[in-house]
Amino acid sequence: MLLEGKRILVTGVITEQSIAFNVAKIAQEQGATVVLTGFGRMSLVERIAKRLPVTAPVIELDATNPEQLAALADNVRGYVDGLDGVVHSIGFAPATALGGTFLQTPWEDVATAVHVSTYSYKALAMATLPLMPNGGSIVGLTFDATVAWPVYDWMGVAKAGLESASRYLANYLGDQGIRSNLVSAGPLRTMAAKSIPGFEKFEESWSERAPLGWNLTDTAPTAKAVCALLSDWFPATTGEIIHVDGGYHALGA
């Protein structure tokens, strides 16, 4: 199996429709031991964890909380003796930072979006670094930040920062055998997407224009790409962004 014997930490599981849930599910099916983190609605995350092939333990983690980040390694050791991979599926922007109000968004809300969606990638990497003394794979999720999208606004800026942060992590952690890569997915009807006003503007053209077509409700292709990057089958790949979008990114306007 692709991930046999691997120990994987997956953040961002909220519902069965979330990309992170499918990552955890496929990782388990491929032989991995999975530990989850949750934020806020812990009872909900714990219920969702029971719907995996094997019920996964859940650790509370606010990725912007220094105390919880500092305690993460010890908390993970309560379930596994180390990690081989970490999945960053964390993102948030206040309502004022989305939906076409780019020019009016106050700095405080921009700062929140960048802290949660960008800086947390580095923070999570450093919090789990002691658990990966023999190297490992860190994989995050982005939405193509090379262009400006309607209504995505400051989350697009935060994702651009995430993509840059991943390259810098690849640079600074490479000598420790740790890879940092991102998967850029097409639009999916997750809870996070539903919180973006006007998100249907993404959906209108994607299914029609993507060369391979695009299923707005199927997170499995994205999850499979994440699991592939967590595996040993990409041993010399880091600082990369893998597009899982039906080929939409390859087309001109």
Short mmCIF file of C-alpha atoms in Angstrom, two decimals:
data_model
loop_
_atom_site.label_atom_id
_atom_site.label_comp_id
_atom_site.label_asym_id
_atom_site.label_seq_id
_atom_site.Cartn_x
_atom_site.Cartn_y
_atom_site.Cartn_z
CA MET A 1 0.00 0.00 0.00
CA LEU A 2 1.15 3.50 -0.81
CA LEU A 3 1.37 4.73 2.78
CA GLU A 4 1.94 1.49 4.66
CA GLY A 5 3.51 2.19 8.04
CA LYS A 6 3.31 5.98 7.63
CA ARG A 7 2.18 8.20 10.49
CA ILE A 8 0.21 11.16 9.19
CA LEU A 9 -1.18 14.26 10.93
CA VAL A 10 -4.19 15.74 9.12
CA THR A 11 -5.56 19.17 10.02
CA GLY A 12 -8.79 20.78 8.85
CA VAL A 13 -11.35 17.97 9.02
CA ILE A 14 -14.77 19.53 9.59
CA THR A 15 -17.30 17.49 7.59
CA GLU A 16 -17.24 14.44 5.33
CA GLN A 17 -17.26 16.85 2.38
CA SER A 18 -13.95 18.42 3.40
CA ILE A 19 -10.83 17.62 1.42
CA ALA A 20 -9.05 16.77 4.66
CA PHE A 21 -11.59 14.05 5.50
CA ASN A 22 -10.97 12.31 2.20
CA VAL A 23 -7.21 12.65 2.69
CA ALA A 24 -7.51 10.95 6.08
CA LYS A 25 -9.79 8.24 4.64
CA ILE A 26 -7.57 7.42 1.66
CA ALA A 27 -4.43 7.58 3.80
CA GLN A 28 -5.90 4.98 6.15
CA GLU A 29 -6.97 2.82 3.23
CA GLN A 30 -3.39 3.01 1.97
CA GLY A 31 -1.97 1.79 5.26
CA ALA A 32 -1.29 4.96 7.25
CA THR A 33 -1.95 5.66 10.89
CA VAL A 34 -3.80 8.98 11.02
CA VAL A 35 -4.10 11.57 13.77
CA LEU A 36 -6.44 14.53 13.29
CA THR A 37 -6.51 18.04 14.68
CA GLY A 38 -9.66 20.07 15.14
CA PHE A 39 -10.52 23.63 16.02
CA GLY A 40 -13.65 25.08 17.57
CA ARG A 41 -16.35 22.47 17.15
CA MET A 42 -14.38 19.59 18.65
CA SER A 43 -17.42 17.39 19.27
CA LEU A 44 -18.27 17.64 15.57
CA VAL A 45 -14.74 16.72 14.50
CA GLU A 46 -14.74 13.78 16.90
CA ARG A 47 -18.01 12.52 15.40
CA ILE A 48 -16.59 12.84 11.90
CA ALA A 49 -13.43 10.99 12.98
CA LYS A 50 -15.62 7.97 13.81
CA ARG A 51 -16.77 7.82 10.18
CA LEU A 52 -13.28 7.03 8.93
CA PRO A 53 -12.38 3.40 8.22
CA VAL A 54 -10.56 3.46 11.56
CA THR A 55 -11.60 6.00 14.19
CA ALA A 56 -8.79 8.53 14.41
CA PRO A 57 -7.78 10.41 17.57
CA VAL A 58 -8.42 14.15 17.53
CA ILE A 59 -6.17 16.81 19.05
CA GLU A 60 -7.42 20.35 19.58
CA LEU A 61 -5.30 22.85 17.66
CA ASP A 62 -5.72 26.52 16.93
CA ALA A 63 -2.86 27.04 14.48
CA THR A 64 -2.58 30.70 15.56
CA ASN A 65 -2.22 29.83 19.25
CA PRO A 66 1.46 29.67 20.34
CA GLU A 67 0.69 27.58 23.43
CA GLN A 68 -1.23 24.94 21.49
CA LEU A 69 1.45 24.82 18.81
CA ALA A 70 4.13 24.37 21.47
CA ALA A 71 2.18 21.47 22.98
CA LEU A 72 1.37 19.80 19.66
CA ALA A 73 4.39 17.49 19.44
CA ASP A 74 3.81 16.08 22.93
CA ASN A 75 0.10 15.67 22.22
CA VAL A 76 0.82 13.78 19.01
CA ARG A 77 3.26 11.51 20.86
CA GLY A 78 0.30 10.39 22.94
CA TYR A 79 -0.84 8.43 19.88
CA VAL A 80 2.20 7.84 17.65
CA ASP A 81 5.94 7.94 18.26
CA GLY A 82 6.62 10.35 15.39
CA LEU A 83 5.35 11.58 12.04
CA ASP A 84 6.16 10.90 8.42
CA GLY A 85 3.75 13.46 6.99
CA VAL A 86 1.68 16.53 7.84
CA VAL A 87 -1.33 17.87 5.94
CA HIS A 88 -2.11 21.58 6.23
CA SER A 89 -5.77 22.15 5.37
CA ILE A 90 -6.27 25.37 7.28
CA GLY A 91 -7.67 28.62 5.93
CA PHE A 92 -9.93 31.44 6.99
CA ALA A 93 -10.69 35.02 6.03
CA PRO A 94 -13.27 37.33 7.63
CA ALA A 95 -16.32 38.11 5.51
CA THR A 96 -15.02 41.63 4.83
CA ALA A 97 -11.98 40.13 3.08
CA LEU A 98 -14.08 38.24 0.52
CA GLY A 99 -16.87 38.84 -1.95
CA GLY A 100 -15.65 41.86 -3.90
CA THR A 101 -14.79 44.22 -1.03
CA PHE A 102 -11.03 44.05 -1.64
CA LEU A 103 -10.54 47.82 -1.64
CA GLN A 104 -12.44 48.33 1.61
CA THR A 105 -11.00 45.50 3.73
CA PRO A 106 -9.30 46.84 6.89
CA TRP A 107 -5.81 45.69 7.78
CA GLU A 108 -7.00 43.85 10.89
CA ASP A 109 -9.07 41.47 8.76
CA VAL A 110 -6.29 41.07 6.20
CA ALA A 111 -3.92 40.22 9.04
CA THR A 112 -6.31 37.54 10.27
CA ALA A 113 -6.52 35.97 6.81
CA VAL A 114 -2.75 35.94 6.41
CA HIS A 115 -2.11 34.63 9.91
CA VAL A 116 -4.58 31.74 9.62
CA SER A 117 -4.09 30.88 5.95
CA THR A 118 -0.40 31.64 5.34
CA TYR A 119 1.74 31.92 8.44
CA SER A 120 0.11 28.86 10.00
CA TYR A 121 1.79 26.71 7.35
CA LYS A 122 5.22 27.62 8.67
CA ALA A 123 4.00 27.48 12.25
CA LEU A 124 2.59 23.97 11.80
CA ALA A 125 5.80 22.83 10.13
CA MET A 126 7.91 24.06 13.03
CA ALA A 127 5.55 22.59 15.63
CA THR A 128 5.81 19.14 14.05
CA LEU A 129 9.50 19.30 13.12
CA PRO A 130 10.62 17.48 16.31
CA LEU A 131 8.42 14.55 15.23
CA MET A 132 10.21 14.13 11.88
CA PRO A 133 13.90 13.55 12.75
CA ASN A 134 14.32 11.26 9.75
CA GLY A 135 12.58 13.57 7.28
CA GLY A 136 9.04 13.68 6.04
CA SER A 137 6.51 15.37 3.80
CA ILE A 138 4.43 18.48 4.45
CA VAL A 139 1.54 19.06 2.05
CA GLY A 140 -0.78 22.06 1.92
CA LEU A 141 -3.79 23.07 -0.14
CA THR A 142 -4.02 26.14 -2.34
CA PHE A 143 -6.20 27.68 -5.03
CA ASP A 144 -4.14 28.94 -7.96
CA ALA A 145 -2.77 32.29 -6.80
CA THR A 146 -1.01 33.22 -10.04
CA VAL A 147 -4.11 35.17 -11.14
CA ALA A 148 -6.78 37.34 -9.51
CA TRP A 149 -10.14 35.59 -9.12
CA PRO A 150 -13.54 37.25 -8.76
CA VAL A 151 -14.64 37.53 -5.10
CA TYR A 152 -11.63 35.58 -3.73
CA ASP A 153 -9.94 38.86 -2.83
CA TRP A 154 -7.63 38.76 0.21
CA MET A 155 -7.83 34.99 0.47
CA GLY A 156 -6.16 34.97 -2.95
CA VAL A 157 -3.40 37.17 -1.53
CA ALA A 158 -3.08 34.83 1.45
CA LYS A 159 -2.83 31.83 -0.88
CA ALA A 160 -0.11 33.59 -2.87
CA GLY A 161 1.74 33.97 0.42
CA LEU A 162 1.15 30.30 1.19
CA GLU A 163 2.64 29.27 -2.14
CA SER A 164 5.71 31.39 -1.47
CA ALA A 165 5.98 30.11 2.12
CA SER A 166 5.97 26.53 0.84
CA ARG A 167 8.93 27.28 -1.42
CA TYR A 168 10.85 28.85 1.46
CA LEU A 169 10.10 25.87 3.70
CA ALA A 170 11.37 23.61 0.93
CA ASN A 171 14.57 25.63 0.95
CA TYR A 172 15.11 25.75 4.69
CA LEU A 173 13.99 22.22 5.59
CA GLY A 174 15.43 20.32 2.65
CA ASP A 175 18.68 19.56 4.43
CA GLN A 176 16.61 17.77 7.09
CA GLY A 177 14.98 15.57 4.50
CA ILE A 178 11.63 17.33 4.71
CA ARG A 179 9.69 18.09 1.55
CA SER A 180 7.13 20.89 1.24
CA ASN A 181 4.57 20.80 -1.57
CA LEU A 182 1.11 22.11 -2.32
CA VAL A 183 -1.89 20.77 -4.20
CA SER A 184 -3.84 23.39 -6.14
CA ALA A 185 -7.40 22.10 -6.44
CA GLY A 186 -10.20 23.34 -8.60
CA PRO A 187 -13.35 24.70 -6.92
CA LEU A 188 -15.06 22.22 -4.60
CA ARG A 189 -18.30 22.64 -2.70
CA THR A 190 -16.81 22.33 0.75
CA MET A 191 -17.97 24.22 3.82
CA ALA A 192 -15.10 26.67 3.31
CA ALA A 193 -16.18 27.36 -0.26
CA LYS A 194 -19.78 27.91 0.76
CA SER A 195 -18.63 30.73 3.05
CA ILE A 196 -17.29 32.73 0.08
CA PRO A 197 -19.92 35.12 -1.32
CA GLY A 198 -20.27 34.67 -5.06
CA PHE A 199 -18.35 31.39 -5.13
CA GLU A 200 -20.65 30.14 -7.87
CA LYS A 201 -18.73 32.41 -10.26
CA PHE A 202 -15.90 29.88 -10.09
CA GLU A 203 -18.24 27.00 -10.72
CA GLU A 204 -19.95 28.38 -13.81
CA SER A 205 -17.01 28.01 -16.17
CA TRP A 206 -14.89 25.30 -14.55
CA SER A 207 -16.89 22.23 -15.47
CA GLU A 208 -17.34 23.49 -19.01
CA ARG A 209 -13.76 24.57 -19.73
CA ALA A 210 -11.57 22.07 -17.87
CA PRO A 211 -10.19 19.65 -20.52
CA LEU A 212 -10.85 16.64 -18.28
CA GLY A 213 -14.08 18.06 -16.92
CA TRP A 214 -14.54 18.85 -13.25
CA ASN A 215 -16.78 17.42 -10.54
CA LEU A 216 -17.55 20.14 -8.00
CA THR A 217 -18.44 17.66 -5.25
CA ASP A 218 -15.71 15.03 -5.65
CA THR A 219 -12.75 15.68 -3.34
CA ALA A 220 -11.15 12.29 -4.00
CA PRO A 221 -8.84 13.38 -6.88
CA THR A 222 -7.41 16.15 -4.71
CA ALA A 223 -7.06 13.84 -1.72
CA LYS A 224 -5.29 11.22 -3.83
CA ALA A 225 -2.75 13.81 -4.98
CA VAL A 226 -2.09 14.81 -1.37
CA CYS A 227 -1.57 11.17 -0.40
CA ALA A 228 0.79 10.65 -3.33
CA LEU A 229 2.92 13.58 -2.15
CA LEU A 230 2.92 12.13 1.37
CA SER A 231 4.25 8.85 0.03
CA ASP A 232 7.77 7.78 -0.93
CA TRP A 233 6.91 8.08 -4.61
CA PHE A 234 7.96 11.76 -4.73
CA PRO A 235 11.33 11.53 -2.93
CA ALA A 236 12.99 14.33 -4.92
CA THR A 237 10.05 16.71 -5.29
CA THR A 238 9.79 19.79 -3.09
CA GLY A 239 8.69 23.39 -3.46
CA GLU A 240 6.20 22.19 -6.07
CA ILE A 241 2.53 22.97 -6.74
CA ILE A 242 0.56 20.07 -8.24
CA HIS A 243 -2.61 21.14 -10.04
CA VAL A 244 -5.66 18.94 -9.60
CA ASP A 245 -8.22 21.00 -11.50
CA GLY A 246 -9.13 19.05 -14.60
CA GLY A 247 -6.49 20.98 -16.52
CA TYR A 248 -8.21 24.34 -16.21
CA HIS A 249 -4.98 26.11 -15.20
CA ALA A 250 -3.35 25.20 -18.50
CA LEU A 251 -5.80 27.19 -20.61
CA GLY A 252 -5.62 30.81 -21.71
CA ALA A 253 -8.40 33.32 -21.10
#
